Amino acid sequence: MAMRHTHTIDGRPVDGVGLFDVINPATASAFAQAPDASHAQLDLAVEAARRAFQRWRAVPTASRREILSGFAAAIRAETQILAPLLTREQGKPLAAAVREIESTAARIEGLLAFELTPETLRADERGRVVLDYQPMGVVGAIAPWNSPVLLATQIAAQALVTGNSVILKPSPFTPLATLQLGEIAARTLPPGLFNTLSGGNDLGRWMTEHPGIDKIGFVGSVATGKRVLASAAASNLKRVSLELGGNDAAIVLADAEVETIAPKIFSAAFANSGQRCMAIKRVLVHESLLDRLGAALAELAKQAKVGDGFEPGVELGPVQNRPQFERVLGLIDDALSRGGRALAGGAALNRPGYFIAPTIITGVAEGTPLVDEEQFGPVLPLMTFSEIDEAVTRANATRFGLGASVWSGHPERAVQIVQRLEAGTVWINSHGGSLPEIPFGGCKESGIGRGMGLMGLKSYVEPRVSYLP
């Protein structure tokens, strides 16, 4: 019998008003159905979350930590249920899905290590001035399809740790594992504290417009993030945190050791089939190294095993959905039509599903959509530079500002270049990765605010100043 998937509202399973298909990207066919939420069901979830918030905000910090630790442990205990479901709906290899579930539990636990303690700003004969932090209320979490469980829980965990309640909407492309989180929450958290609703764009709009929701945490594209911000401002001036896309540049200096860095650059560009906001999206390599680096990356691309996430030894899965599959192929075709040359890949694989061969392209430049936009797929353009100032200027010449990296045989030299890059996170001789204790986010159009760490938690509370005798 097929698994029945439901919303979770006020700690109880709730059927949708309708159902929609969930597609396995490795086969391009439906394998399950998810419940579709109505506006009335969102209203019920908001009411439940409001009640739960009033109780949760009064729970002592130590007790809150104990409860949320139990939630993290319950997620980890169901890894063997959640991970295969994640592979079927998202496409990533099973081993990567297992890591995502384990990282989800670890992210909750890592955030529990922080405490927002009151700060005394002044203490003298006039009295004391104290700054403390109050939870906002009901947080609407809207998650993407690339790492759906981890990124959904990242928003929710920050809200819960700081005393808020949550209504979580997964992407309609990848709703199932997130709905399972709602079932786990129903067993381990107070009713109404963690609600899950699945649906399409209408549900997301209803959430951003709803006057009973106090904050939106969103991870996704720049275009959708702008709509979220506008909608949230128009309703009740909701607080908003946005983690949006990137067009991360990797600058490879002439003294870099190609044999050492090529596997690292390939992994940072192609992990999750390139479907990561912090993936390397373009490489600026010194002209003296183009041939060697291009050949090394092309060989890695040809050797990478692409296939269904359940196949043994698979390293890269499919692109997650048909619209993105067609968009990435369009960017590749456009780049080749403009004189680009594919050192590896360059086309879809001849098999069912949304598979694209890992692609390395040279002979392109700024002004090509593959270079200027976020491709979010398994394709990487290589471009040359001759002077470092030129490379820095070109790396910064983008509306994005999420991440960037510099690759050099002399890291101390790279430090000076890193300090000139306009990005929320910069690396030397590595690229990507995030930890619960380290803030992450972007500048320019790559987002508003930071997630994780003490800085991330502070974005889910309101500062309050008290003048005391």
Tab-separated table of C-alpha atoms in Angstrom:
chain	number	residue	atom	x	y	z
A	1	MET	CA	0.000	0.000	0.000
A	2	ALA	CA	1.295	3.474	-0.879
A	3	MET	CA	2.238	5.690	2.053
A	4	ARG	CA	-0.451	8.207	2.972
A	5	HIS	CA	0.882	11.717	3.389
A	6	THR	CA	-0.932	14.379	5.399
A	7	HIS	CA	-0.512	17.876	6.716
A	8	THR	CA	0.209	18.268	10.430
A	9	ILE	CA	-1.950	20.907	12.132
A	10	ASP	CA	-2.040	21.306	15.904
A	11	GLY	CA	-0.256	17.982	16.358
A	12	ARG	CA	-2.768	15.988	14.287
A	13	PRO	CA	-2.688	14.534	10.753
A	14	VAL	CA	-5.004	16.382	8.371
A	15	ASP	CA	-5.886	15.382	4.822
A	16	GLY	CA	-5.623	17.969	2.076
A	17	VAL	CA	-8.587	19.393	0.208
A	18	GLY	CA	-7.024	17.809	-2.857
A	19	LEU	CA	-3.935	15.903	-3.948
A	20	PHE	CA	-1.089	16.642	-6.344
A	21	ASP	CA	1.478	14.334	-7.913
A	22	VAL	CA	5.065	14.100	-6.715
A	23	ILE	CA	7.509	13.275	-9.517
A	24	ASN	CA	10.607	11.103	-9.174
A	25	PRO	CA	13.170	13.061	-11.231
A	26	ALA	CA	15.102	9.877	-11.986
A	27	THR	CA	12.113	8.506	-13.911
A	28	ALA	CA	10.138	11.682	-14.752
A	29	SER	CA	7.007	9.916	-13.501
A	30	ALA	CA	4.775	10.289	-10.442
A	31	PHE	CA	5.397	7.929	-7.549
A	32	ALA	CA	3.250	9.479	-4.805
A	33	GLN	CA	0.714	12.174	-4.047
A	34	ALA	CA	0.864	15.009	-1.531
A	35	PRO	CA	-2.003	16.857	0.151
A	36	ASP	CA	-2.959	20.295	-1.137
A	37	ALA	CA	-3.814	22.830	1.575
A	38	SER	CA	-6.693	25.296	1.514
A	39	HIS	CA	-6.703	28.820	2.908
A	40	ALA	CA	-9.021	27.604	5.669
A	41	GLN	CA	-6.448	24.987	6.681
A	42	LEU	CA	-3.777	27.675	6.798
A	43	ASP	CA	-6.050	29.675	9.097
A	44	LEU	CA	-6.366	26.642	11.388
A	45	ALA	CA	-2.594	26.205	11.425
A	46	VAL	CA	-2.072	29.873	12.274
A	47	GLU	CA	-4.557	29.647	15.150
A	48	ALA	CA	-2.845	26.519	16.481
A	49	ALA	CA	0.598	28.071	16.128
A	50	ARG	CA	-0.565	31.227	17.936
A	51	ARG	CA	-1.822	29.189	20.887
A	52	ALA	CA	1.348	27.101	20.982
A	53	PHE	CA	3.521	30.211	20.829
A	54	GLN	CA	1.943	31.703	23.944
A	55	ARG	CA	2.805	28.546	25.864
A	56	TRP	CA	6.221	27.921	24.299
A	57	ARG	CA	7.596	31.402	24.938
A	58	ALA	CA	7.142	30.817	28.672
A	59	VAL	CA	9.023	27.485	28.692
A	60	PRO	CA	12.405	27.852	30.456
A	61	THR	CA	15.445	27.683	28.195
A	62	ALA	CA	16.723	24.429	29.726
A	63	SER	CA	13.382	22.702	29.190
A	64	ARG	CA	13.142	24.057	25.664
A	65	ARG	CA	16.559	22.616	24.875
A	66	GLU	CA	15.592	19.224	26.242
A	67	ILE	CA	12.427	19.092	24.137
A	68	LEU	CA	14.174	20.174	20.944
A	69	SER	CA	17.015	17.730	21.580
A	70	GLY	CA	14.392	15.004	21.649
A	71	PHE	CA	13.053	16.242	18.309
A	72	ALA	CA	16.540	16.086	16.786
A	73	ALA	CA	17.074	12.577	18.147
A	74	ALA	CA	13.740	11.429	16.719
A	75	ILE	CA	14.704	12.770	13.282
A	76	ARG	CA	18.025	10.947	13.428
A	77	ALA	CA	16.283	7.734	14.502
A	78	GLU	CA	14.136	7.830	11.341
A	79	THR	CA	17.000	8.396	8.918
A	80	GLN	CA	16.355	5.077	7.167
A	81	ILE	CA	12.759	6.131	6.503
A	82	LEU	CA	13.396	9.756	5.591
A	83	ALA	CA	16.478	9.313	3.391
A	84	PRO	CA	14.959	6.947	0.760
A	85	LEU	CA	11.910	9.190	0.563
A	86	LEU	CA	14.193	12.174	0.015
A	87	THR	CA	16.091	10.375	-2.750
A	88	ARG	CA	12.869	9.481	-4.563
A	89	GLU	CA	11.479	13.003	-4.533
A	90	GLN	CA	14.687	15.040	-4.839
A	91	GLY	CA	16.936	12.714	-6.842
A	92	LYS	CA	20.155	12.983	-4.850
A	93	PRO	CA	22.158	9.778	-4.190
A	94	LEU	CA	20.995	7.825	-1.163
A	95	ALA	CA	24.272	8.422	0.694
A	96	ALA	CA	23.810	12.180	0.223
A	97	ALA	CA	20.215	11.913	1.438
A	98	VAL	CA	21.422	10.118	4.573
A	99	ARG	CA	23.929	12.915	5.175
A	100	GLU	CA	21.187	15.512	4.764
A	101	ILE	CA	18.998	13.879	7.430
A	102	GLU	CA	21.933	13.496	9.807
A	103	SER	CA	22.917	17.125	9.193
A	104	THR	CA	19.347	18.180	9.893
A	105	ALA	CA	19.469	16.682	13.375
A	106	ALA	CA	22.950	18.106	13.964
A	107	ARG	CA	21.807	21.570	12.895
A	108	ILE	CA	19.090	21.620	15.561
A	109	GLU	CA	21.556	20.422	18.195
A	110	GLY	CA	24.170	22.972	17.133
A	111	LEU	CA	21.753	25.882	17.434
A	112	LEU	CA	20.776	24.750	20.934
A	113	ALA	CA	24.276	25.629	22.107
A	114	PHE	CA	23.479	29.346	21.892
A	115	GLU	CA	21.606	31.479	24.397
A	116	LEU	CA	20.364	35.019	23.919
A	117	THR	CA	21.168	36.492	27.313
A	118	PRO	CA	20.127	40.022	28.374
A	119	GLU	CA	22.814	42.691	28.051
A	120	THR	CA	23.278	45.578	30.467
A	121	LEU	CA	23.889	48.687	28.366
A	122	ARG	CA	24.190	51.098	31.304
A	123	ALA	CA	24.325	50.784	35.083
A	124	ASP	CA	24.906	53.947	37.130
A	125	GLU	CA	23.165	56.298	39.550
A	126	ARG	CA	20.445	56.917	36.978
A	127	GLY	CA	19.505	53.210	36.925
A	128	ARG	CA	20.015	50.341	34.512
A	129	VAL	CA	19.344	49.999	30.806
A	130	VAL	CA	18.929	46.385	29.718
A	131	LEU	CA	18.659	44.929	26.232
A	132	ASP	CA	16.848	41.619	25.945
A	133	TYR	CA	15.263	39.615	23.146
A	134	GLN	CA	11.635	38.636	22.727
A	135	PRO	CA	10.287	35.984	20.323
A	136	MET	CA	8.277	37.301	17.397
A	137	GLY	CA	5.355	34.881	17.378
A	138	VAL	CA	4.397	32.684	14.431
A	139	VAL	CA	7.097	32.073	11.830
A	140	GLY	CA	6.205	30.970	8.307
A	141	ALA	CA	9.006	28.860	6.837
A	142	ILE	CA	9.089	28.440	3.045
A	143	ALA	CA	11.673	25.908	1.883
A	144	PRO	CA	13.317	25.062	-1.469
A	145	TRP	CA	13.656	21.769	-3.339
A	146	ASN	CA	17.426	21.311	-3.471
A	147	SER	CA	18.053	20.354	0.176
A	148	PRO	CA	14.458	20.394	1.360
A	149	VAL	CA	14.719	18.769	4.782
A	150	LEU	CA	17.893	20.507	5.912
A	151	LEU	CA	16.942	24.008	4.789
A	152	ALA	CA	13.367	23.750	6.034
A	153	THR	CA	14.567	22.637	9.441
A	154	GLN	CA	17.254	25.309	9.523
A	155	ILE	CA	14.547	27.983	9.406
A	156	ALA	CA	12.279	26.129	11.816
A	157	ALA	CA	15.036	25.393	14.330
A	158	GLN	CA	16.069	29.037	14.592
A	159	ALA	CA	12.445	29.964	15.209
A	160	LEU	CA	11.843	27.262	17.814
A	161	VAL	CA	15.090	27.801	19.723
A	162	THR	CA	14.183	31.465	20.187
A	163	GLY	CA	10.651	30.772	21.436
A	164	ASN	CA	8.538	31.058	18.292
A	165	SER	CA	6.139	28.583	16.695
A	166	VAL	CA	6.344	27.421	13.080
A	167	ILE	CA	4.232	26.784	9.998
A	168	LEU	CA	6.384	25.027	7.418
A	169	LYS	CA	5.670	24.887	3.690
A	170	PRO	CA	7.939	22.633	1.598
A	171	SER	CA	8.401	23.040	-2.125
A	172	PRO	CA	5.650	21.289	-4.104
A	173	PHE	CA	8.447	19.468	-5.953
A	174	THR	CA	9.752	17.887	-2.705
A	175	PRO	CA	7.032	17.835	-0.029
A	176	LEU	CA	7.092	14.287	1.294
A	177	ALA	CA	10.100	14.018	3.606
A	178	THR	CA	9.170	17.400	5.092
A	179	LEU	CA	5.617	16.207	5.761
A	180	GLN	CA	7.198	13.257	7.575
A	181	LEU	CA	8.978	15.796	9.793
A	182	GLY	CA	5.542	17.030	10.788
A	183	GLU	CA	4.609	13.530	11.926
A	184	ILE	CA	7.808	13.306	13.976
A	185	ALA	CA	7.079	16.717	15.478
A	186	ALA	CA	3.565	15.589	16.415
A	187	ARG	CA	5.109	12.850	18.566
A	188	THR	CA	7.894	14.885	20.141
A	189	LEU	CA	6.856	18.556	20.329
A	190	PRO	CA	3.910	20.337	21.971
A	191	PRO	CA	0.808	20.454	19.712
A	192	GLY	CA	0.701	23.380	17.323
A	193	LEU	CA	4.359	24.261	17.710
A	194	PHE	CA	5.466	22.734	14.384
A	195	ASN	CA	2.824	22.616	11.664
A	196	THR	CA	3.389	21.415	8.085
A	197	LEU	CA	1.264	22.310	5.068
A	198	SER	CA	2.032	21.402	1.467
A	199	GLY	CA	0.761	23.126	-1.635
A	200	GLY	CA	1.751	25.317	-4.552
A	201	ASN	CA	2.388	28.994	-5.124
A	202	ASP	CA	-1.010	30.021	-3.756
A	203	LEU	CA	-0.150	28.608	-0.336
A	204	GLY	CA	3.120	30.521	-0.268
A	205	ARG	CA	1.332	33.751	-1.164
A	206	TRP	CA	-1.335	33.148	1.476
A	207	MET	CA	1.407	32.716	4.066
A	208	THR	CA	3.253	35.903	3.148
A	209	GLU	CA	-0.036	37.848	3.181
A	210	HIS	CA	-1.491	36.304	6.363
A	211	PRO	CA	-1.837	38.846	9.201
A	212	GLY	CA	-1.449	36.080	11.792
A	213	ILE	CA	2.086	35.258	10.686
A	214	ASP	CA	4.759	37.531	12.151
A	215	LYS	CA	7.883	36.521	10.238
A	216	ILE	CA	8.792	34.719	7.018
A	217	GLY	CA	11.966	32.703	6.640
A	218	PHE	CA	12.533	31.942	2.965
A	219	VAL	CA	15.213	30.046	1.041
A	220	GLY	CA	14.948	30.050	-2.744
A	221	SER	CA	15.403	32.075	-5.899
A	222	VAL	CA	15.977	35.810	-6.134
A	223	ALA	CA	12.817	36.331	-8.180
A	224	THR	CA	10.607	34.545	-5.657
A	225	GLY	CA	12.404	36.209	-2.755
A	226	LYS	CA	11.506	39.626	-4.128
A	227	ARG	CA	7.854	38.625	-4.340
A	228	VAL	CA	7.973	37.310	-0.766
A	229	LEU	CA	9.451	40.593	0.468
A	230	ALA	CA	6.870	42.718	-1.336
A	231	SER	CA	3.961	40.608	-0.125
A	232	ALA	CA	5.184	40.518	3.473
A	233	ALA	CA	5.595	44.294	3.526
A	234	ALA	CA	2.164	44.911	2.065
A	235	SER	CA	0.317	42.853	4.667
A	236	ASN	CA	1.525	43.509	8.214
A	237	LEU	CA	5.150	44.520	7.612
A	238	LYS	CA	6.340	41.030	8.522
A	239	ARG	CA	9.966	40.575	9.403
A	240	VAL	CA	11.687	38.641	6.617
A	241	SER	CA	14.890	36.631	6.280
A	242	LEU	CA	15.877	35.743	2.722
A	243	GLU	CA	18.601	33.299	1.681
A	244	LEU	CA	18.622	33.570	-2.097
A	245	GLY	CA	20.698	32.482	-5.068
A	246	GLY	CA	24.334	32.970	-5.911
A	247	ASN	CA	26.711	33.185	-8.834
A	248	ASP	CA	29.814	32.260	-6.877
A	249	ALA	CA	33.129	32.871	-8.592
A	250	ALA	CA	36.271	30.839	-7.971
A	251	ILE	CA	39.481	32.728	-8.807
A	252	VAL	CA	42.377	30.392	-9.606
A	253	LEU	CA	45.772	32.086	-9.411
A	254	ALA	CA	48.766	31.190	-11.552
A	255	ASP	CA	50.560	29.544	-8.619
A	256	ALA	CA	47.715	27.105	-7.847
A	257	GLU	CA	48.459	23.367	-7.938
A	258	VAL	CA	46.003	22.077	-10.540
A	259	GLU	CA	46.198	18.410	-9.536
A	260	THR	CA	45.352	19.333	-5.939
A	261	ILE	CA	42.582	21.841	-6.526
A	262	ALA	CA	40.749	20.284	-9.500
A	263	PRO	CA	38.884	17.616	-7.460
A	264	LYS	CA	37.930	20.222	-4.850
A	265	ILE	CA	36.632	22.668	-7.444
A	266	PHE	CA	34.709	19.899	-9.210
A	267	SER	CA	33.063	18.790	-5.970
A	268	ALA	CA	32.202	22.358	-4.992
A	269	ALA	CA	30.615	22.970	-8.395
A	270	PHE	CA	28.836	19.658	-9.005
A	271	ALA	CA	27.734	18.343	-5.592
A	272	ASN	CA	23.967	17.771	-5.669
A	273	SER	CA	24.301	18.088	-9.465
A	274	GLY	CA	25.168	21.765	-9.052
A	275	GLN	CA	21.884	22.463	-7.269
A	276	ARG	CA	23.295	24.384	-4.315
A	277	CYS	CA	23.104	28.109	-3.715
A	278	MET	CA	26.743	28.083	-2.577
A	279	ALA	CA	28.071	25.992	-5.478
A	280	ILE	CA	30.877	27.368	-7.631
A	281	LYS	CA	29.006	28.741	-10.634
A	282	ARG	CA	31.915	30.167	-12.663
A	283	VAL	CA	35.706	29.833	-12.633
A	284	LEU	CA	38.133	32.650	-13.427
A	285	VAL	CA	41.456	30.898	-14.037
A	286	HIS	CA	44.783	32.492	-14.876
A	287	GLU	CA	45.385	32.109	-18.594
A	288	SER	CA	48.504	30.009	-18.010
A	289	LEU	CA	46.455	27.262	-16.305
A	290	LEU	CA	43.362	27.079	-18.512
A	291	ASP	CA	44.360	24.049	-20.537
A	292	ARG	CA	45.536	22.017	-17.543
A	293	LEU	CA	42.599	22.904	-15.290
A	294	GLY	CA	40.085	22.445	-18.105
A	295	ALA	CA	41.485	18.998	-18.930
A	296	ALA	CA	41.489	17.949	-15.255
A	297	LEU	CA	37.909	19.079	-14.656
A	298	ALA	CA	36.734	17.504	-17.914
A	299	GLU	CA	38.240	14.166	-16.927
A	300	LEU	CA	36.510	14.310	-13.545
A	301	ALA	CA	33.229	15.124	-15.297
A	302	LYS	CA	33.598	12.150	-17.634
A	303	GLN	CA	34.438	9.799	-14.768
A	304	ALA	CA	31.572	10.884	-12.489
A	305	LYS	CA	28.840	8.260	-12.273
A	306	VAL	CA	25.456	9.825	-12.986
A	307	GLY	CA	22.243	7.923	-12.340
A	308	ASP	CA	19.315	7.047	-10.115
A	309	GLY	CA	20.162	7.776	-6.499
A	310	PHE	CA	19.525	4.159	-5.548
A	311	GLU	CA	22.060	2.763	-8.044
A	312	PRO	CA	25.318	1.597	-6.382
A	313	GLY	CA	28.180	4.048	-6.682
A	314	VAL	CA	26.137	6.918	-8.093
A	315	GLU	CA	27.777	10.289	-7.429
A	316	LEU	CA	25.390	12.667	-9.193
A	317	GLY	CA	21.630	12.380	-9.578
A	318	PRO	CA	19.228	14.101	-11.953
A	319	VAL	CA	18.200	17.728	-12.089
A	320	GLN	CA	15.261	17.863	-9.702
A	321	ASN	CA	12.393	18.998	-11.952
A	322	ARG	CA	11.484	19.432	-15.591
A	323	PRO	CA	11.426	23.266	-15.678
A	324	GLN	CA	14.946	23.408	-14.230
A	325	PHE	CA	16.116	20.590	-16.517
A	326	GLU	CA	14.920	22.505	-19.578
A	327	ARG	CA	16.381	25.774	-18.293
A	328	VAL	CA	19.866	24.287	-17.755
A	329	LEU	CA	19.843	22.635	-21.184
A	330	GLY	CA	18.804	25.987	-22.654
A	331	LEU	CA	21.752	27.744	-20.979
A	332	ILE	CA	24.147	25.096	-22.304
A	333	ASP	CA	22.780	25.296	-25.856
A	334	ASP	CA	22.928	29.090	-25.770
A	335	ALA	CA	26.553	29.071	-24.581
A	336	LEU	CA	27.568	26.617	-27.324
A	337	SER	CA	25.767	28.687	-29.956
A	338	ARG	CA	27.820	31.726	-28.875
A	339	GLY	CA	31.128	29.968	-29.509
A	340	GLY	CA	31.510	28.055	-26.262
A	341	ARG	CA	33.186	24.657	-26.363
A	342	ALA	CA	32.171	21.697	-24.218
A	343	LEU	CA	35.243	19.931	-22.837
A	344	ALA	CA	32.870	17.377	-21.319
A	345	GLY	CA	29.134	16.787	-21.447
A	346	GLY	CA	26.989	19.379	-23.143
A	347	ALA	CA	23.740	17.426	-23.473
A	348	ALA	CA	21.075	15.415	-21.694
A	349	LEU	CA	21.692	11.702	-21.120
A	350	ASN	CA	19.765	9.281	-23.298
A	351	ARG	CA	17.670	7.740	-20.528
A	352	PRO	CA	14.406	8.456	-18.718
A	353	GLY	CA	14.506	11.206	-16.117
A	354	TYR	CA	16.034	14.656	-15.930
A	355	PHE	CA	19.688	13.708	-16.384
A	356	ILE	CA	22.314	16.060	-17.815
A	357	ALA	CA	25.908	14.963	-18.367
A	358	PRO	CA	28.321	16.946	-16.141
A	359	THR	CA	29.416	19.760	-18.434
A	360	ILE	CA	32.577	21.880	-18.573
A	361	ILE	CA	32.480	24.808	-21.020
A	362	THR	CA	35.227	27.162	-22.175
A	363	GLY	CA	35.235	29.974	-24.706
A	364	VAL	CA	32.482	31.998	-23.046
A	365	ALA	CA	32.542	35.386	-21.344
A	366	GLU	CA	30.433	37.879	-19.463
A	367	GLY	CA	27.293	38.692	-21.392
A	368	THR	CA	26.514	35.007	-21.830
A	369	PRO	CA	23.543	33.950	-19.667
A	370	LEU	CA	25.442	30.859	-18.469
A	371	VAL	CA	28.039	33.210	-16.974
A	372	ASP	CA	25.792	36.028	-15.796
A	373	GLU	CA	22.951	34.005	-14.287
A	374	GLU	CA	22.758	31.267	-11.682
A	375	GLN	CA	22.571	28.034	-13.673
A	376	PHE	CA	21.782	25.784	-10.665
A	377	GLY	CA	22.678	22.630	-12.541
A	378	PRO	CA	25.598	20.381	-13.569
A	379	VAL	CA	27.453	22.816	-15.832
A	380	LEU	CA	30.501	24.994	-15.130
A	381	PRO	CA	31.955	27.746	-17.351
A	382	LEU	CA	35.717	28.420	-17.302
A	383	MET	CA	37.064	31.867	-18.233
A	384	THR	CA	40.604	33.250	-18.230
A	385	PHE	CA	42.206	36.379	-16.790
A	386	SER	CA	45.687	37.839	-17.001
A	387	GLU	CA	45.789	40.331	-14.100
A	388	ILE	CA	44.460	39.874	-10.578
A	389	ASP	CA	42.724	43.266	-10.521
A	390	GLU	CA	40.806	42.192	-13.615
A	391	ALA	CA	39.752	38.928	-11.969
A	392	VAL	CA	38.490	40.678	-8.834
A	393	THR	CA	36.547	43.247	-10.848
A	394	ARG	CA	34.879	40.536	-12.932
A	395	ALA	CA	34.124	38.357	-9.902
A	396	ASN	CA	32.370	41.323	-8.256
A	397	ALA	CA	30.517	42.426	-11.391
A	398	THR	CA	27.293	40.596	-10.572
A	399	ARG	CA	24.000	41.316	-8.849
A	400	PHE	CA	24.693	38.265	-6.658
A	401	GLY	CA	26.861	38.240	-3.547
A	402	LEU	CA	26.575	34.899	-1.801
A	403	GLY	CA	30.023	33.287	-1.889
A	404	ALA	CA	33.426	33.402	-3.573
A	405	SER	CA	36.780	31.689	-3.283
A	406	VAL	CA	40.450	32.141	-4.171
A	407	TRP	CA	42.743	29.208	-5.032
A	408	SER	CA	46.489	29.616	-4.656
A	409	GLY	CA	49.651	27.746	-3.729
A	410	HIS	CA	50.399	30.629	-1.353
A	411	PRO	CA	47.323	31.144	0.881
A	412	GLU	CA	48.801	34.267	2.476
A	413	ARG	CA	48.713	35.897	-0.958
A	414	ALA	CA	45.102	34.858	-1.409
A	415	VAL	CA	44.075	36.603	1.823
A	416	GLN	CA	44.620	40.025	0.254
A	417	ILE	CA	42.374	39.100	-2.681
A	418	VAL	CA	39.644	37.602	-0.497
A	419	GLN	CA	39.327	40.896	1.356
A	420	ARG	CA	38.344	42.600	-1.901
A	421	LEU	CA	35.555	40.201	-2.852
A	422	GLU	CA	31.920	41.273	-2.439
A	423	ALA	CA	30.305	38.180	-0.938
A	424	GLY	CA	28.700	37.014	2.270
A	425	THR	CA	31.176	34.147	2.648
A	426	VAL	CA	34.651	33.769	1.158
A	427	TRP	CA	37.002	30.804	1.203
A	428	ILE	CA	40.647	30.096	0.396
A	429	ASN	CA	41.446	26.769	-1.303
A	430	SER	CA	37.969	25.448	-0.550
A	431	HIS	CA	34.413	26.450	-1.328
A	432	GLY	CA	31.064	25.691	0.286
A	433	GLY	CA	29.840	24.117	3.472
A	434	SER	CA	27.997	25.601	6.415
A	435	LEU	CA	27.938	24.990	10.156
A	436	PRO	CA	25.206	25.762	12.696
A	437	GLU	CA	27.536	27.990	14.704
A	438	ILE	CA	28.675	30.112	11.726
A	439	PRO	CA	26.409	32.796	10.185
A	440	PHE	CA	25.646	32.286	6.494
A	441	GLY	CA	23.976	34.517	3.929
A	442	GLY	CA	24.625	36.931	1.120
A	443	CYS	CA	24.866	40.567	0.141
A	444	LYS	CA	23.404	42.355	-2.903
A	445	GLU	CA	20.520	40.280	-4.317
A	446	SER	CA	21.674	37.083	-2.628
A	447	GLY	CA	19.587	37.750	0.445
A	448	ILE	CA	18.674	39.769	3.483
A	449	GLY	CA	20.029	38.858	6.887
A	450	ARG	CA	22.066	35.864	8.005
A	451	GLY	CA	21.070	32.410	9.099
A	452	MET	CA	22.603	30.274	11.845
A	453	GLY	CA	24.920	31.213	14.646
A	454	LEU	CA	24.067	33.878	17.180
A	455	MET	CA	23.470	36.343	14.360
A	456	GLY	CA	20.907	34.033	12.789
A	457	LEU	CA	19.031	33.508	16.042
A	458	LYS	CA	18.829	37.258	16.603
A	459	SER	CA	16.930	37.579	13.327
A	460	TYR	CA	14.062	35.563	14.871
A	461	VAL	CA	13.588	37.828	17.890
A	462	GLU	CA	12.743	41.466	18.541
A	463	PRO	CA	15.245	43.462	20.630
A	464	ARG	CA	13.682	45.208	23.617
A	465	VAL	CA	15.310	47.966	25.672
A	466	SER	CA	14.151	48.411	29.269
A	467	TYR	CA	14.966	51.404	31.486
A	468	LEU	CA	14.999	50.090	35.044
A	469	PRO	CA	15.444	51.797	38.434
